[in-house]
Structure formats: C-alpha cells, structure tokens
Tab-separated table of C-alpha atoms and ligand atoms in Angstrom:
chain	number	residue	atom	x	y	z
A	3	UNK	CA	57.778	4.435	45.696
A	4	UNK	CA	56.015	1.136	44.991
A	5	UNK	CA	52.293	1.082	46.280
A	6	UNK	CA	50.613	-2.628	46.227
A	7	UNK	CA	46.436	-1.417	46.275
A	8	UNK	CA	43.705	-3.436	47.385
A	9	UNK	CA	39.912	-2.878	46.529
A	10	UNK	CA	37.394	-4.633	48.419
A	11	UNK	CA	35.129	-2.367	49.258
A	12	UNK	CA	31.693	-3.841	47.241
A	13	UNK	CA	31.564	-6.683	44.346
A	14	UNK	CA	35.024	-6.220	42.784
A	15	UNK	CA	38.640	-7.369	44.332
A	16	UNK	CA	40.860	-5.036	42.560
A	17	UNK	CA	44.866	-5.399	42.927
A	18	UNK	CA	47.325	-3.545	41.456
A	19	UNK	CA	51.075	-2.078	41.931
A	20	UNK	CA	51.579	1.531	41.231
A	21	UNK	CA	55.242	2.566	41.205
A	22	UNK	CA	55.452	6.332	41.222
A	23	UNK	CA	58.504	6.411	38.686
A	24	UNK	CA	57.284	4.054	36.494
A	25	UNK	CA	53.480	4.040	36.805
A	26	UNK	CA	51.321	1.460	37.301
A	27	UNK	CA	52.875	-1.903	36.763
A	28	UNK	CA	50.616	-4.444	36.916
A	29	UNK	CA	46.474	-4.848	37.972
A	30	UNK	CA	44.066	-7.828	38.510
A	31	UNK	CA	40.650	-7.729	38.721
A	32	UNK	CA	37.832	-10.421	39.958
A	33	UNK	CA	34.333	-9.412	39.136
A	34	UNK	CA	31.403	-10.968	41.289
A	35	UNK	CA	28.737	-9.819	39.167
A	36	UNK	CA	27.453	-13.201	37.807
A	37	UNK	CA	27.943	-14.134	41.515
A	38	UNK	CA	25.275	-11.861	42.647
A	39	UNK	CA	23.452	-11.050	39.715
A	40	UNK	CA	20.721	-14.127	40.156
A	41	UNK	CA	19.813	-12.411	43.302
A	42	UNK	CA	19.262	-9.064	41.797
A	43	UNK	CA	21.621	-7.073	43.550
A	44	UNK	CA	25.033	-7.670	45.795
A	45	UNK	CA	24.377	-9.893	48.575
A	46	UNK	CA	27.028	-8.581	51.184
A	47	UNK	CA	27.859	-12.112	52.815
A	48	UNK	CA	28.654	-13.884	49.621
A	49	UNK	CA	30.435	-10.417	48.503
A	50	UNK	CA	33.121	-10.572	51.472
A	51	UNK	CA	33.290	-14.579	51.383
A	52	UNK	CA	34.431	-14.292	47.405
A	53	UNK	CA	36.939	-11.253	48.110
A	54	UNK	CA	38.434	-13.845	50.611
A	55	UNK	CA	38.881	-16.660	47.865
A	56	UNK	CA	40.247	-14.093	45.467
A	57	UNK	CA	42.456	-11.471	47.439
A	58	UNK	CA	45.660	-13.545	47.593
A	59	UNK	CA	45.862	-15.025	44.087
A	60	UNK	CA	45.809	-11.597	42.763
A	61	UNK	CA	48.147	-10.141	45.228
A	62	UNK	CA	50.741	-12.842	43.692
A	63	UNK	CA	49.076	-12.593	40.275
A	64	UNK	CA	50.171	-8.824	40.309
A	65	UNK	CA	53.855	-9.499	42.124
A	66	UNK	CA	54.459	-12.332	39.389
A	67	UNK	CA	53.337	-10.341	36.421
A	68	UNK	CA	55.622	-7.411	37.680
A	69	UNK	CA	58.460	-9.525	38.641
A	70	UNK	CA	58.765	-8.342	41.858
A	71	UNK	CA	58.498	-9.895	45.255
A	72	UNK	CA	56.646	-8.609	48.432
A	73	UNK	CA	59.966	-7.338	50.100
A	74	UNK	CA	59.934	-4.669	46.903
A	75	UNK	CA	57.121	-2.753	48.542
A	76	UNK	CA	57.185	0.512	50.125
A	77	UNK	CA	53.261	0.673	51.386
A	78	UNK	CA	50.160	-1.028	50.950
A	79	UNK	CA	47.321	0.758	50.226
A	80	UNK	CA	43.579	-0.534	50.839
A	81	UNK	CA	40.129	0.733	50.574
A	82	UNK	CA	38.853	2.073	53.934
A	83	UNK	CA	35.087	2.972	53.633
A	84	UNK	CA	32.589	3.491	52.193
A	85	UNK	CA	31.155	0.340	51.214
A	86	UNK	CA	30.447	-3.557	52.319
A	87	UNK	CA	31.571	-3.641	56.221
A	88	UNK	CA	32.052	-7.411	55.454
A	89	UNK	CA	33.996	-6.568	51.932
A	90	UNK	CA	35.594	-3.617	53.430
A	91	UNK	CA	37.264	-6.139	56.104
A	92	UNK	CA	38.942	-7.966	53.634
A	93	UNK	CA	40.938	-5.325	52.179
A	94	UNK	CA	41.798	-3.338	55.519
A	95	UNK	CA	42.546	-7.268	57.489
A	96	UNK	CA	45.093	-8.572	54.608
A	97	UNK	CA	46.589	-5.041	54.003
A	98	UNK	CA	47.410	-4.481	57.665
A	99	UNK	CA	48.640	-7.781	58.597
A	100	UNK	CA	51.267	-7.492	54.931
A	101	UNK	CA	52.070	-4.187	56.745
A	102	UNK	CA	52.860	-5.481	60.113
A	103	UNK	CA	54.865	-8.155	58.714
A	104	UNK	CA	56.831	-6.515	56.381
A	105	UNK	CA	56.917	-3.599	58.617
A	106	UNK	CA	55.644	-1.295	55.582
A	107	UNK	CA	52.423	1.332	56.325
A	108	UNK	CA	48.886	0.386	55.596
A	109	UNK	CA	47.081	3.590	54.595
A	110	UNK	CA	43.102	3.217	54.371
A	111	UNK	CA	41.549	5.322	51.254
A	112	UNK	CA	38.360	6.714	50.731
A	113	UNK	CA	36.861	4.513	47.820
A	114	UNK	CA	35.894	8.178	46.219
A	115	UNK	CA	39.066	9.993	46.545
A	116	UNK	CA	40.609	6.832	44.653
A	117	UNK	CA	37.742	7.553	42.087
A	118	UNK	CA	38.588	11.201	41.750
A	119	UNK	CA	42.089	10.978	41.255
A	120	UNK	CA	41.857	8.036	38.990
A	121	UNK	CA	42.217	10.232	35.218
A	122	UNK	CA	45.221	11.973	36.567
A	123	UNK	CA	46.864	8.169	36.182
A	124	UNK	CA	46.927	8.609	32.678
A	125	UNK	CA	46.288	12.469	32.153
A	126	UNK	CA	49.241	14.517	33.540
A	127	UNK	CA	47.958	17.386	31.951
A	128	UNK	CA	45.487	17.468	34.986
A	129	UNK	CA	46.640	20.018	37.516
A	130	UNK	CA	43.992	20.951	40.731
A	131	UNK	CA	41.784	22.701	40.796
A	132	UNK	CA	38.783	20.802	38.857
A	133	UNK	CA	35.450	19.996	39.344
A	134	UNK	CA	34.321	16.203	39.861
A	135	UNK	CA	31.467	14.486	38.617
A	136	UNK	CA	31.350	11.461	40.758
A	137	UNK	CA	28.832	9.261	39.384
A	138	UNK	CA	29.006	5.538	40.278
A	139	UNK	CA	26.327	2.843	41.622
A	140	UNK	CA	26.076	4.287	44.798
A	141	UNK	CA	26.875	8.056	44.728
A	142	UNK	CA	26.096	10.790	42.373
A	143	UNK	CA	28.323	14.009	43.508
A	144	UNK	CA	30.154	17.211	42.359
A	145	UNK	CA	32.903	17.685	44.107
A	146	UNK	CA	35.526	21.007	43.887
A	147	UNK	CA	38.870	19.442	44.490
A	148	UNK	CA	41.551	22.151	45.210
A	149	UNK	CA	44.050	19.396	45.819
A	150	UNK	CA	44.467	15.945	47.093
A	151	UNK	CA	42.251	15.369	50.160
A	152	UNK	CA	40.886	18.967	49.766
A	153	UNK	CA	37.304	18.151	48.846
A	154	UNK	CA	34.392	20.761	48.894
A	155	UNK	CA	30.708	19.026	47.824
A	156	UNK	CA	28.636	21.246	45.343
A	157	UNK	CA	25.915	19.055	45.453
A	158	UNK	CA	24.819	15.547	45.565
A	159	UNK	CA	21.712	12.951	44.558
A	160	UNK	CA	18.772	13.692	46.986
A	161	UNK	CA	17.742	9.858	46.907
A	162	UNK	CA	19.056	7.151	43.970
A	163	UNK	CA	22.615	7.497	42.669
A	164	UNK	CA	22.910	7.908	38.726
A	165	UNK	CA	24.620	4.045	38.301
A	166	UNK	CA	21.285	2.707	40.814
A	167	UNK	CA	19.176	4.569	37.816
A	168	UNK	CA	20.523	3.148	35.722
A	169	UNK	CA	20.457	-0.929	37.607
A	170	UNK	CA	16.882	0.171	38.733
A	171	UNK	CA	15.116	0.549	35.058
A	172	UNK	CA	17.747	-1.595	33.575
A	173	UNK	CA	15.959	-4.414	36.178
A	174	UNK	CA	12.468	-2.986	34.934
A	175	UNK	CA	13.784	-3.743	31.508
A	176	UNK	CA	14.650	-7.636	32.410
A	177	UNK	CA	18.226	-6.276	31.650
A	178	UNK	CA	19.893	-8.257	35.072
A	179	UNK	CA	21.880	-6.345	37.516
A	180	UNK	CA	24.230	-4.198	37.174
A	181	UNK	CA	22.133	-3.107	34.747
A	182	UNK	CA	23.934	0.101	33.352
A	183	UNK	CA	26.462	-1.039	30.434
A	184	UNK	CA	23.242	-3.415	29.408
A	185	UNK	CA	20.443	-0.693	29.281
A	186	UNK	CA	23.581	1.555	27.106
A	187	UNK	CA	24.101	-1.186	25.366
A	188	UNK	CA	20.468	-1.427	24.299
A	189	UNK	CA	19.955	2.211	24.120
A	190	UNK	CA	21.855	2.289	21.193
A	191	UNK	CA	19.055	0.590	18.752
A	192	UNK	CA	16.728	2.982	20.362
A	193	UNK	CA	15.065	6.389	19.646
A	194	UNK	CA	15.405	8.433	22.876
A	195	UNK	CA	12.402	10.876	22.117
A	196	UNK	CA	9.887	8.434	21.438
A	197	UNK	CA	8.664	8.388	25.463
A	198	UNK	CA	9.193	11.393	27.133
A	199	UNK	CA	10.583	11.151	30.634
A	200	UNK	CA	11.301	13.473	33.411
A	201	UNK	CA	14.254	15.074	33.897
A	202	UNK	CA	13.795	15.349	37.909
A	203	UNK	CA	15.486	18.918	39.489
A	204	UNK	CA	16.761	19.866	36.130
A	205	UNK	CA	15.917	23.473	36.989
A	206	UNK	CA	16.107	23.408	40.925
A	207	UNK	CA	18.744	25.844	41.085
A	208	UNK	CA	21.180	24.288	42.992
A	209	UNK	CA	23.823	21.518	41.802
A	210	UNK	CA	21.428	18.723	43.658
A	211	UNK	CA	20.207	15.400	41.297
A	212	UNK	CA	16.800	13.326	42.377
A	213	UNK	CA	16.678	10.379	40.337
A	214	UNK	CA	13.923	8.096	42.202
A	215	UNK	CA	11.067	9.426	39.974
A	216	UNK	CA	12.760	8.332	36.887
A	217	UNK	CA	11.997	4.578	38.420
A	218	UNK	CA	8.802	5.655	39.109
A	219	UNK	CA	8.171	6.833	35.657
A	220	UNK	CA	9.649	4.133	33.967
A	221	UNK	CA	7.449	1.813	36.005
A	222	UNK	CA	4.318	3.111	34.987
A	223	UNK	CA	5.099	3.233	31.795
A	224	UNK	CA	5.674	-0.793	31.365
A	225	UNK	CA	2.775	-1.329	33.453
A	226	UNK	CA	0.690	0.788	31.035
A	227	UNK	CA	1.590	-1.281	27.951
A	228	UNK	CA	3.121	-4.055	26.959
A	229	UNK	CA	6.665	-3.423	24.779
A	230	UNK	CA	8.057	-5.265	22.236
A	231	UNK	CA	11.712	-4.932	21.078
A	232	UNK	CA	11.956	-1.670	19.300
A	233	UNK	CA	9.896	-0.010	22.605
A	234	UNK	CA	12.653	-1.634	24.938
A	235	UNK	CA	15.088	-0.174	22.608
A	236	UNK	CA	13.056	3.536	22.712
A	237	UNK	CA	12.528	3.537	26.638
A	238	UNK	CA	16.278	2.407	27.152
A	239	UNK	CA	17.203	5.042	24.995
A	240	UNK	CA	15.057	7.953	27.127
A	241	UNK	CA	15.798	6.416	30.323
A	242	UNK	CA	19.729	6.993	29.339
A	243	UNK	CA	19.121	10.587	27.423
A	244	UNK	CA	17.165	11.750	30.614
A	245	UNK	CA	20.166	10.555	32.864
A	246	UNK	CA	22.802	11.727	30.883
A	247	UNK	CA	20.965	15.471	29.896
A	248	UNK	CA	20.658	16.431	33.759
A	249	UNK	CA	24.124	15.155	34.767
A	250	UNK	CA	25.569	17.497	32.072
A	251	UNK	CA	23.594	20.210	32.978
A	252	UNK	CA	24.422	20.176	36.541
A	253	UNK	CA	28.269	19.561	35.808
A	254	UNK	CA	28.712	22.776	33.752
A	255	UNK	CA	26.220	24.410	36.330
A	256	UNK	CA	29.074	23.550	39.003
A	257	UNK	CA	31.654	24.643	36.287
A	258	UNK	CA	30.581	28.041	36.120
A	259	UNK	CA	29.229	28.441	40.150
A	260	UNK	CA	33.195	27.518	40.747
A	261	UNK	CA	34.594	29.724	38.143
A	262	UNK	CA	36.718	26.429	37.317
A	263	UNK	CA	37.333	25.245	33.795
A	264	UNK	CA	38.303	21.121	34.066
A	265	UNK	CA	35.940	18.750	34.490
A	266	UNK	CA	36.832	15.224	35.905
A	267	UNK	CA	33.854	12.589	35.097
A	268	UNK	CA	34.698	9.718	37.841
A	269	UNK	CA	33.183	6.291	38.641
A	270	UNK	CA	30.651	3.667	37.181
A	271	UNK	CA	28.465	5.632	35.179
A	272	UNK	CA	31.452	7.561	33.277
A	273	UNK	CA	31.957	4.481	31.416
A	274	UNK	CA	28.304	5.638	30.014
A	275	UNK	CA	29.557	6.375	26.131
A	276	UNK	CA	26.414	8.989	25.654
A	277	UNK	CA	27.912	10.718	28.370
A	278	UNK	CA	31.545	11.048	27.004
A	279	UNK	CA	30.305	11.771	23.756
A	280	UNK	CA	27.846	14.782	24.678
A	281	UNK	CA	30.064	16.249	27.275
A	282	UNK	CA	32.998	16.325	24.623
A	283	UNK	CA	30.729	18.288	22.556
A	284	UNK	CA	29.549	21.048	25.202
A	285	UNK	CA	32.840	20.903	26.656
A	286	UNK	CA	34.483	22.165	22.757
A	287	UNK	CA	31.755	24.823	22.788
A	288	UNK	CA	32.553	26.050	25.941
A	289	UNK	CA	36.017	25.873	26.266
A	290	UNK	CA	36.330	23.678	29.199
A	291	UNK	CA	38.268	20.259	29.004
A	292	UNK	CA	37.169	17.379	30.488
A	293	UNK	CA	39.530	14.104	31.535
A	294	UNK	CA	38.346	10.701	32.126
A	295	UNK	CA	39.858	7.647	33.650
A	296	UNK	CA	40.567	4.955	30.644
A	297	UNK	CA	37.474	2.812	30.589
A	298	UNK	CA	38.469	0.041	32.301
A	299	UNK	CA	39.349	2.071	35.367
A	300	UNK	CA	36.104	3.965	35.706
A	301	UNK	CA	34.216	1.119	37.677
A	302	UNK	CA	35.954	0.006	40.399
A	303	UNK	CA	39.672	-1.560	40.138
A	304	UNK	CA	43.114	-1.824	42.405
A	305	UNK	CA	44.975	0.580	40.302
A	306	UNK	CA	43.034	3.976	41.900
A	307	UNK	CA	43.376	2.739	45.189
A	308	UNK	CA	47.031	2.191	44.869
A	309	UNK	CA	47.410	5.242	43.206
A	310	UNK	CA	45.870	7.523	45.619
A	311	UNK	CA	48.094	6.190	48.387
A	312	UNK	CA	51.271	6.870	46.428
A	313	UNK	CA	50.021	10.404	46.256
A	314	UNK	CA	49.118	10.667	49.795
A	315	UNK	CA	52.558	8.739	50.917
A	316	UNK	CA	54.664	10.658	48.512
A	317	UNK	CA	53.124	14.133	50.087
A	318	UNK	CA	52.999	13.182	53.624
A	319	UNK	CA	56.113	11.208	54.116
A	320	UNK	CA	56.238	7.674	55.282
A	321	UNK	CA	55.805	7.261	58.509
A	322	UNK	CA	55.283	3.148	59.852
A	323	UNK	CA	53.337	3.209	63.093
A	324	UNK	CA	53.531	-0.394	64.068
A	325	UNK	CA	50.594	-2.633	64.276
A	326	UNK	CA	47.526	-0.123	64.019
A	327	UNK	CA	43.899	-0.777	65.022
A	328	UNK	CA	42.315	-1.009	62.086
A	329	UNK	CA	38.864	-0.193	61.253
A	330	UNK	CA	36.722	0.343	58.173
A	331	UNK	CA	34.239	3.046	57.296
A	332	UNK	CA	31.000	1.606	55.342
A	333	UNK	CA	29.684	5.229	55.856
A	334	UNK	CA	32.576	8.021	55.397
A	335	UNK	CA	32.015	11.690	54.405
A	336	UNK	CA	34.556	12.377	51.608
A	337	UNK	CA	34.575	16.272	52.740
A	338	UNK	CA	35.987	14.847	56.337
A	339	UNK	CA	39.595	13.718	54.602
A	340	UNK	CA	42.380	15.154	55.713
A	341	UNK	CA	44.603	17.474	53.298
A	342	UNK	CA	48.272	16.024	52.906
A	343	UNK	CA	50.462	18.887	52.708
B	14	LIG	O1	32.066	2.848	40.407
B	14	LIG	P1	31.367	1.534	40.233
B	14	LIG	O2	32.102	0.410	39.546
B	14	LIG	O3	30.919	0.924	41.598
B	14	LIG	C1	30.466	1.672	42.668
B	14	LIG	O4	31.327	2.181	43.417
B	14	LIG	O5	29.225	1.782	42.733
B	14	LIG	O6	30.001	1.858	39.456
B	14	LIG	C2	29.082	0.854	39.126
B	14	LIG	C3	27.887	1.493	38.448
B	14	LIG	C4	26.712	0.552	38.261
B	14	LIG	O7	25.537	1.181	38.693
B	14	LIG	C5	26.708	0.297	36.752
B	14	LIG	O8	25.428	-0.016	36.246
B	14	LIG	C6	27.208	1.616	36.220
B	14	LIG	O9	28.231	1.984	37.136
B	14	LIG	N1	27.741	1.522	34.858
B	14	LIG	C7	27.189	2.152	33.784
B	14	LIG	C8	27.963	1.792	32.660
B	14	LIG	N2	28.963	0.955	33.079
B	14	LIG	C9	28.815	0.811	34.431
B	14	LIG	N3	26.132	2.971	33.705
B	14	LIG	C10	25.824	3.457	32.487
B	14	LIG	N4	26.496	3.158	31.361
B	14	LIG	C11	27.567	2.339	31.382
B	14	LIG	N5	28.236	2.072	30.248
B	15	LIG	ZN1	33.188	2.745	42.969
C-alpha cells in the first residue's frame, strides 16, 4: 500500500511516500524557521502562506525521487489537528482535493499519533504495549499505547511544554527561536551544577511536569548578574540537566505505575542528545529498552504522517467515501482517537 503524507500542521511542510512493503521511499522537508525566527516565534499567517508555496514542489519532489507518478497511490494521508488552523488547512485542502480526483481516501492524523508511532518506522522490534514520552514544542505527555489509536494519558505538562522550555530560556539566552538544539548545543561547553535550578513537581507524585518556573528562574537569574560566555555555557547547561532529570524521572515513574517495560521517547525534544544518552544509561540498569525515531524524524517531517495512515488503512480497510467535508482540529484530544481494529 503506497501512502503519500503531508505535514502542515505548524512551521514545517513535510512530504513523504511510505510504501508498506518497501518502507518509506522518499521524504522532503521545508523548514520555516529562519522565516519566523526574526519575530521570535511562528507567526501563523506567514506559516500557512509558506506551506502554500512549498506543498506542491515537494509532493512532485517526492513522486520524482521515487519514480512514481500520482496514479501509483493508494491513500493520502495529512495532518488533521492539532496545530496552525491556517497551516492545518493546507495539508487537509491539497490532500482532499488529490483524493477526490484520483478517487483515493484522504485520512486526517493526529499530529501526535504520527509522533508516537514514528520509531516503529525503523524499529520492528517494537511491539504494543509501551509507554510514550511525547515531548515536542508544544506538548509534554506520557502516553500508554496498547495499540494503534488506543491511547491512555498518564500525565501531562501543567503549563509550558518541555521543547517551549527549552525556546523560552534559549530566548533568555539571545539563543533565537526555536531555541532547543541551540541552548544543547551550548550546553555542551557548560558545567550544569554551577547554578542550581528547580526541578518543578519532581516529587509531586503523579506523572504531571510544570515547567513555567524554570523561565521564571532562569529570568531572575540573568537579571541578577550579568554573564559572560562560560556563565551562558553553565546556565545552558542547568537549564538542560533540570529538563532532562525530571523528564526521566517521570518516564520510568510511568514505566513502573504501568507495569510496562518499553519506552518510546517521541517528538522535538527527543532529538535532545543529554536525553538519549542518560535514558540509555537508566534504561541498561533497569532493564527496560527504549526506541527512538532516527534523528531527523523526531521534529516534525512527512514520513510519520504517512506512516501512521498506512497503519490505520492497512488495519481498517480502504474504504473511499467520495468528496468528504473536511475539517481540521487545531485543538484535538489524542485519548479521543478511534482504535482501528
Ligand atoms: O516535534 P517538534 O518538531 O514540533 C512540535 O510539534 O512542536 O518539536 C519542536 C521542539 C522545539 O521546541 C525545539 O526547540 C525542540 O523541539 N528541540 C530540541 C532539540 N531539537 C529540537 N530541544 C532540545 N534539544 C534538542 N536537540
Ligand atoms: Zn510535532
């Protein structure tokens, strides 16, 4: 079954063909950070104006690179929500109207769900259940996922997301926006327990993250005194340890509450190298095994989003309803997805 997948859902238009037999076959990718980031942060008109320049020359970049032609397609998958309304509209307008006219079914996916599933297209030695850390710039979650579309939330950030941390001291730190890879980046030439920084509901009890105070902190702290380069370094360094310690915690937390012993790490912030690194250590310790996405699918990209269509398509059936309403979902409750059976 060959799956063409469109992303549009914030500052990235991903494309990519997913063949179920063969695997993914070919994958584009326009990033509109330098776009956005002399503004500070995604600005949601310009977002879905770009997606619109870019969409079709990656659809044909993809088809050319793969040698195939549109009539090869069996569905077309796009993201559905959450996200940009504007950005969203791209996706769900082009992949409906290549479904009506080649009389193929556009299936709308939850941005997440594409995140979650996204290490199992290089890791078949994933089989449900696992636990999923879901950590990207707009949602920090643990998911239990007993199968595909069978989602139960263990807990989730009370305010910021782990990736708007991250973009929100890597800003205080005159790093630019998104800030995350930067402030790692930076980290690395620092010591992390030179400034000591709190690790917000570390010990609440329950598999909830807060991670507005860490802003806060960081705040005061460059208010207080002026830093030169090694202090940038330091605080970079403790603004990533603090991060990185209570998302670990919280993840084997949800590990043991579930009695489940595979870990996915999903989204943004699991391109975050401290991360990977000390989770591969607790994870020898304690016998658990933990699968990632390859790093250049753990921010955003086509390739999920095709993906988790061809596993919803090739466990549902294909069904082609005609021309659909379509709508998009810039707020959508993963738990709400329906199971395929
Ligand atoms: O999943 P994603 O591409 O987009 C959303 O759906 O939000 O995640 C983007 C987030 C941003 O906050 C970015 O700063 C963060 O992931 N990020 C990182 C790293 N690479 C990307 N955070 C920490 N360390 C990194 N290496
Ligand atoms: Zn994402």
């Amino acid at each position: 079954m060959l799956v063409l997948g469109i992303e549009t859902s914030c500052d990235e238009t991903g494309v990519a063909l997913y063949d179920s037999e063969r695997g993914l076959l070919a994958h584009a990718l326009y990033s509109q950070a330098s776009l956005h980031s002399q503004y500070g942060g995604v600005v949601p008109e310009l977002a879905s104006r770009d997606h619109i320049r870019r969409v079709l020359p990656l659809i044909r970049q993809v088809l050319a690179e793969s040698g195939l032609g549109l009539n090869g397609l069996d569905a077309i998958a796009y993201t559905r929500g959450p996200g940009l309304v504007g950005a969203l509209l791209v996706g769900a307008s082009i992949a409906t109207a290549l479904g009506y006219a080649l009389n193929k079914p556009a299936l709308g996916i939850h941005h997440l769900e594409g995140h979650l599933l996204s290490p199992l297209l290089s890791e078949p030695a994933l089989k449900f259940p696992f636990v999923a850390l879901l950590v990207s710039g707009g949602h920090t979650q643990l998911m239990q996922v007993s199968h595909v579309g069978e989602y139960v939330l263990l807990g989730e950030t009370v305010d910021d997301a782990a990736g708007e941390a991250f973009d929100k001291t890597a800003k205080l730190l005159g790093l630019g926006y998104p800030g995350g890879a930067a402030l790692a980046k930076l980290a690395q030439q620092g010591d992390s327990r030179r400034f000591k920084l709190p690790r917000p509901m570390l010990h609440s009890g329950d598999l909830d993250f807060s991670f507005s105070g860490l802003k806060t902190a960081v705040l005061t702290l460059i208010q207080r005194e002026s830093l030169n380069e090694q202090s940038r370094a330091d605080l970079a360094a403790a603004i990533e340890a603090a991060i990185v310690e209570v998302l670990i915690a919280k993840s084997l937390a949800a590990l043991e509450q579930s009695g489940l012993r595979q870990l996915v790490v999903a989204g943004g912030v699991g391109a975050n190298r401290k991360l990977r690194d000390e989770l591969t250590q607790h994870a020898a310790r304690e016998g658990i095994r933990v699968f990632y996405p390859e790093l250049e699918f753990c921010t955003d990209n086509g390739a999920m989003i095709a993906f988790a269509g061809a596993m919803r398509l090739q466990q549902a059936g294909i069904k082609v309803s005609g021309l659909k309403d379509f709508s998009v979902k810039p707020r959508w409750d993963l738990e709400l997805l329906e199971a395929v059976s």
